[in-house]
Amino acid sequence: MVSSARDSSAGAQSLINWDLAASTAGRLAPPGPELSAGEIGKAVDNLRFNADISVPHVHDITGLDAARDLRDSHVLVVDRASWSKANTQSFAVMLQPALQKMLESRSSVAMTPAAAAASGAITGTQLGAVLAFLSSKVLGQYDPFAALAPGANVPPGGRLLLVAPNIISVERELNVHPDDFRLWVCLHEQTHRVQFAAAPWLRHHMLDEIEKLSGNLLGNMDSLVDRAGAIAKSLKDRNPSDKVPGRGAILDLLQNPEEKASLSHITAVMSLLEGHANVVMDAVDASIVPSVRTIRQRFNDRGKERGVVEKFIRNLLGLDAKMRQYTDGAKFVREVVAVAGMEGFNRVWDAAEHLPTEEEIHNSKLWLERMGL
C-alpha cells in the first residue's frame, strides 16, 4: 500500500519535470550585475546583517511576539538560479494534490512512459522560462512550504530568500544608499516571516486554498484547453500600456463560481500579507532608514519605464495585479490600525475565520464590524 502511494505521488510529479524547469530557468535568466568575488562576499554579509537587525524593528512596529524568536526558519542569500530552483521545490509541494487529481482524471487514457516524459519535459521547460523572467524581478521571498518537500533539509518554518543580484541591481538603478535600501527590503521580507510565525495555521490554510484553486484549474483539462485558446486570442487585442492592471490572462481562465471564490480568498489573503509588510517597511522613520522617503518615491516610479515586451509578460502573469495587492492591502491595514490600533488589527492572525474577505479588503469597516472593533 505504501509503495502504491509512492508510485502515485511520483506519477503526479512526473507531469512536470521540475529538474528541467530549474535548469532551464538558470540557463535563461539574464546575467546580474558584474561583481568581484570580494564584492559578492561583502554584499552577502551585509544582506545577512540587515536581515538580522530588521527583526527588532518588525517587532516594535507590529507588536507581534513571534518576532522575538524566528529560529524555526532560515535566511538565505541566493542568486537567480538558486531562487528558481527553490521555487520549483515549493511549486512541487503546492501543486502535488492538483497534479494527483489531474493524473487520476487521465487514468483512462493510456500514456507510454516516453510520452509522459516528453509531456513533463515540455511543461518543465515552459515553467523554467517563466521562472527565468521572474528570477530577475524578485528582491526577496519568504517560502513557508519548503520544509514540506520530501527529503527537504529545511527548518519547519521554511526559508527566507534574498536575491542578491536583483537587490544590488535595483539599488544601483535607483541610485540610493545600499545599506538603507537593503534594510528597507529586509523589513518587508522579515515581516512575512513573522506573519507565518504569528499564525502557524496559515501555512496549511494557504496550501488548502491553493489546492482548491489549482485543482479546479487542472482537474478539467478539456475546459482549460478551450479557455486557454480563447485567452491567447484575446491577448492580441490587449494594450500592453494599459494602466489598469487586471489579474492576468492566466487567471482569466477561471470561470465557475468555485474557481472565482478560491481566487477571491487567495487574493484577499495575499493583499493582507503584502499590504501589512509594506506598512511595516514604510513605518520606519529617518532614524532607522535615513533615505526611506527617497527610496519609496523612486521605487514606485521605476515601473513607468518598462518596455512593451515586459509589460505584455507582466499582463500575462498578472504581476501588476500583484503590485495592486500591495496598495490595497496597505490601505486596509492602515485604516484598521487607525480605528482599532495595532493590537486590534493583530486579531487577524488568531484564526482563519479572522482573515478579511476581498470585499473587506476594499471596505475595512466591514471587517471592523465583523470583528466587533
Coordinates of N, CA and C in Angstrom, one line a residue, residues 259-342:
E259 N -14.1 28.3 -8.7 CA -12.8 28.9 -9.1 C -12.7 30.4 -8.6
K260 N -13.7 31.1 -8.9 CA -13.7 32.5 -8.6 C -13.7 32.8 -7.1
A261 N -14.4 31.9 -6.3 CA -14.3 32.0 -4.8 C -12.9 31.7 -4.3
S262 N -12.3 30.7 -4.8 CA -10.9 30.4 -4.4 C -10.0 31.5 -4.7
L263 N -10.1 32.1 -5.9 CA -9.2 33.2 -6.3 C -9.5 34.4 -5.4
S264 N -10.7 34.7 -5.1 CA -11.1 35.8 -4.3 C -10.4 35.7 -2.9
H265 N -10.5 34.5 -2.3 CA -10.0 34.3 -1.0 C -8.4 34.5 -1.0
I266 N -7.8 33.8 -2.0 CA -6.3 33.9 -2.1 C -5.9 35.4 -2.3
T267 N -6.6 36.1 -3.2 CA -6.3 37.5 -3.5 C -6.4 38.3 -2.2
A268 N -7.4 38.1 -1.4 CA -7.6 38.8 -0.1 C -6.5 38.5 0.8
V269 N -6.1 37.3 1.0 CA -5.0 36.9 1.9 C -3.7 37.5 1.4
M270 N -3.4 37.4 0.1 CA -2.2 37.9 -0.4 C -2.1 39.4 -0.2
S271 N -3.3 40.1 -0.4 CA -3.3 41.5 -0.2 C -3.0 41.9 1.2
L272 N -3.6 41.1 2.1 CA -3.3 41.3 3.5 C -1.8 41.2 3.9
L273 N -1.2 40.1 3.4 CA 0.2 39.8 3.7 C 1.1 40.8 3.1
E274 N 0.9 41.2 1.8 CA 1.8 42.1 1.2 C 1.5 43.5 1.7
G275 N 0.3 43.9 1.9 CA 0.0 45.2 2.4 C 0.5 45.4 3.8
H276 N 0.4 44.4 4.7 CA 0.9 44.5 6.0 C 2.5 44.7 6.0
A277 N 3.1 43.9 5.1 CA 4.6 44.1 5.0 C 5.0 45.4 4.5
N278 N 4.2 46.0 3.6 CA 4.5 47.3 3.1 C 4.3 48.4 4.2
V279 N 3.3 48.2 5.0 CA 3.1 49.2 6.1 C 4.3 49.2 7.0
V280 N 4.8 48.0 7.3 CA 5.9 47.9 8.2 C 7.2 48.5 7.6
M281 N 7.4 48.2 6.3 CA 8.6 48.8 5.7 C 8.6 50.3 5.6
D282 N 7.4 50.9 5.6 CA 7.3 52.3 5.5 C 7.0 53.0 6.8
A283 N 6.9 52.2 7.9 CA 6.6 52.8 9.2 C 7.9 53.2 9.9
V284 N 9.1 52.8 9.3 CA 10.3 53.2 9.9 C 10.6 54.7 9.6
D285 N 11.2 55.4 10.5 CA 11.5 56.8 10.2 C 13.0 57.0 9.8
A286 N 13.3 58.2 9.6 CA 14.7 58.5 9.1 C 15.8 58.1 10.1
S287 N 15.4 57.9 11.3 CA 16.5 57.5 12.3 C 16.9 56.0 12.0
I288 N 16.0 55.3 11.4 CA 16.3 53.9 11.1 C 16.8 53.7 9.6
V289 N 16.0 54.2 8.7 CA 16.3 54.3 7.3 C 16.3 55.7 6.8
P290 N 17.5 56.4 6.9 CA 17.5 57.8 6.6 C 16.9 58.3 5.3
S291 N 17.0 57.5 4.3 CA 16.5 57.9 2.9 C 15.2 57.2 2.6
V292 N 14.4 56.8 3.5 CA 13.2 56.0 3.3 C 12.3 56.6 2.3
R293 N 12.1 57.9 2.4 CA 11.1 58.6 1.5 C 11.6 58.6 0.1
T294 N 12.9 58.9 -0.1 CA 13.5 58.9 -1.4 C 13.4 57.5 -2.0
I295 N 13.7 56.5 -1.2 CA 13.6 55.1 -1.7 C 12.2 54.8 -2.2
R296 N 11.2 55.1 -1.4 CA 9.8 54.7 -1.7 C 9.4 55.5 -3.0
Q297 N 9.7 56.7 -3.1 CA 9.3 57.5 -4.3 C 10.0 57.0 -5.6
R298 N 11.3 56.7 -5.5 CA 12.0 56.2 -6.7 C 11.6 54.8 -7.0
F299 N 11.3 54.0 -6.0 CA 10.9 52.6 -6.2 C 9.5 52.6 -6.9
N300 N 8.6 53.4 -6.5 CA 7.3 53.5 -7.1 C 7.4 54.0 -8.6
D301 N 8.3 54.9 -8.8 CA 8.4 55.5 -10.2 C 9.0 54.5 -11.2
R302 N 9.8 53.5 -10.8 CA 10.6 52.8 -11.7 C 9.8 52.0 -12.7
G303 N 8.5 51.6 -12.3 CA 7.7 50.8 -13.2 C 7.2 51.5 -14.4
K304 N 7.3 52.8 -14.4 CA 6.8 53.6 -15.6 C 7.6 53.4 -16.8
E305 N 8.9 52.9 -16.7 CA 9.8 52.9 -17.8 C 9.9 51.5 -18.4
R306 N 9.0 50.6 -18.1 CA 9.0 49.2 -18.6 C 8.8 49.2 -20.1
G307 N 9.5 48.2 -20.8 CA 9.3 48.1 -22.2 C 8.0 47.3 -22.5
V308 N 7.7 47.3 -23.8 CA 6.4 46.7 -24.3 C 6.4 45.2 -24.0
V309 N 7.5 44.5 -24.3 CA 7.6 43.1 -24.0 C 7.4 42.8 -22.6
E310 N 8.1 43.5 -21.7 CA 7.9 43.2 -20.3 C 6.5 43.5 -19.8
K311 N 5.9 44.5 -20.3 CA 4.5 44.8 -19.9 C 3.6 43.7 -20.4
F312 N 3.8 43.2 -21.6 CA 3.0 42.1 -22.0 C 3.1 40.9 -21.1
I313 N 4.3 40.5 -20.7 CA 4.5 39.4 -19.9 C 3.9 39.6 -18.5
R314 N 4.1 40.8 -18.0 CA 3.5 41.1 -16.7 C 2.0 41.0 -16.7
N315 N 1.4 41.4 -17.9 CA 0.0 41.3 -18.1 C -0.4 39.9 -18.1
L316 N 0.3 39.1 -18.8 CA 0.0 37.6 -18.9 C 0.0 37.0 -17.5
L317 N 1.0 37.3 -16.7 CA 1.2 36.7 -15.4 C 0.5 37.4 -14.3
G318 N -0.1 38.5 -14.6 CA -0.8 39.2 -13.5 C 0.1 39.9 -12.5
L319 N 1.3 40.2 -12.9 CA 2.2 40.8 -11.9 C 1.8 42.2 -11.5
D320 N 1.2 43.0 -12.4 CA 0.8 44.3 -12.0 C -0.4 44.2 -11.0
A321 N -1.2 43.1 -11.1 CA -2.3 42.9 -10.2 C -1.7 42.7 -8.8
K322 N -0.6 42.0 -8.8 CA 0.1 41.7 -7.5 C 0.6 43.0 -6.9
M323 N 1.1 43.9 -7.7 CA 1.5 45.2 -7.2 C 0.3 46.0 -6.6
R324 N -0.8 45.8 -7.2 CA -2.0 46.5 -6.7 C -2.4 45.9 -5.3
Q325 N -2.1 44.6 -5.1 CA -2.3 44.0 -3.8 C -1.6 44.7 -2.7
Y326 N -0.4 45.2 -3.0 CA 0.4 45.9 -2.0 C -0.3 47.2 -1.6
T327 N -0.9 47.9 -2.6 CA -1.5 49.1 -2.3 C -2.9 48.9 -1.6
D328 N -3.7 48.0 -2.1 CA -5.0 47.7 -1.5 C -4.8 47.2 -0.1
G329 N -3.9 46.2 0.1 CA -3.7 45.7 1.4 C -3.2 46.7 2.4
A330 N -2.3 47.5 2.0 CA -1.7 48.5 2.9 C -2.8 49.5 3.3
K331 N -3.6 49.9 2.4 CA -4.7 50.8 2.8 C -5.6 50.1 3.8
F332 N -6.0 48.9 3.7 CA -6.8 48.1 4.6 C -6.1 48.1 6.0
V333 N -4.8 47.8 6.1 CA -4.1 47.7 7.3 C -4.1 49.1 8.0
R334 N -3.8 50.1 7.3 CA -3.7 51.5 7.9 C -5.1 51.9 8.4
E335 N -6.1 51.6 7.7 CA -7.4 52.0 8.1 C -7.9 51.3 9.4
V336 N -7.5 50.0 9.4 CA -7.9 49.2 10.6 C -7.1 49.7 11.8
V337 N -5.8 49.9 11.6 CA -4.9 50.3 12.7 C -5.4 51.7 13.2
A338 N -5.8 52.6 12.3 CA -6.3 53.9 12.7 C -7.5 53.8 13.7
V339 N -8.3 52.8 13.5 CA -9.5 52.7 14.3 C -9.3 51.8 15.5
A340 N -8.7 50.6 15.3 CA -8.6 49.6 16.4 C -7.2 49.5 17.0
G341 N -6.2 50.3 16.5 CA -4.8 50.1 16.9 C -4.2 48.8 16.4
M342 N -2.9 48.7 16.6 CA -2.2 47.5 16.1 C -2.7 46.3 16.8

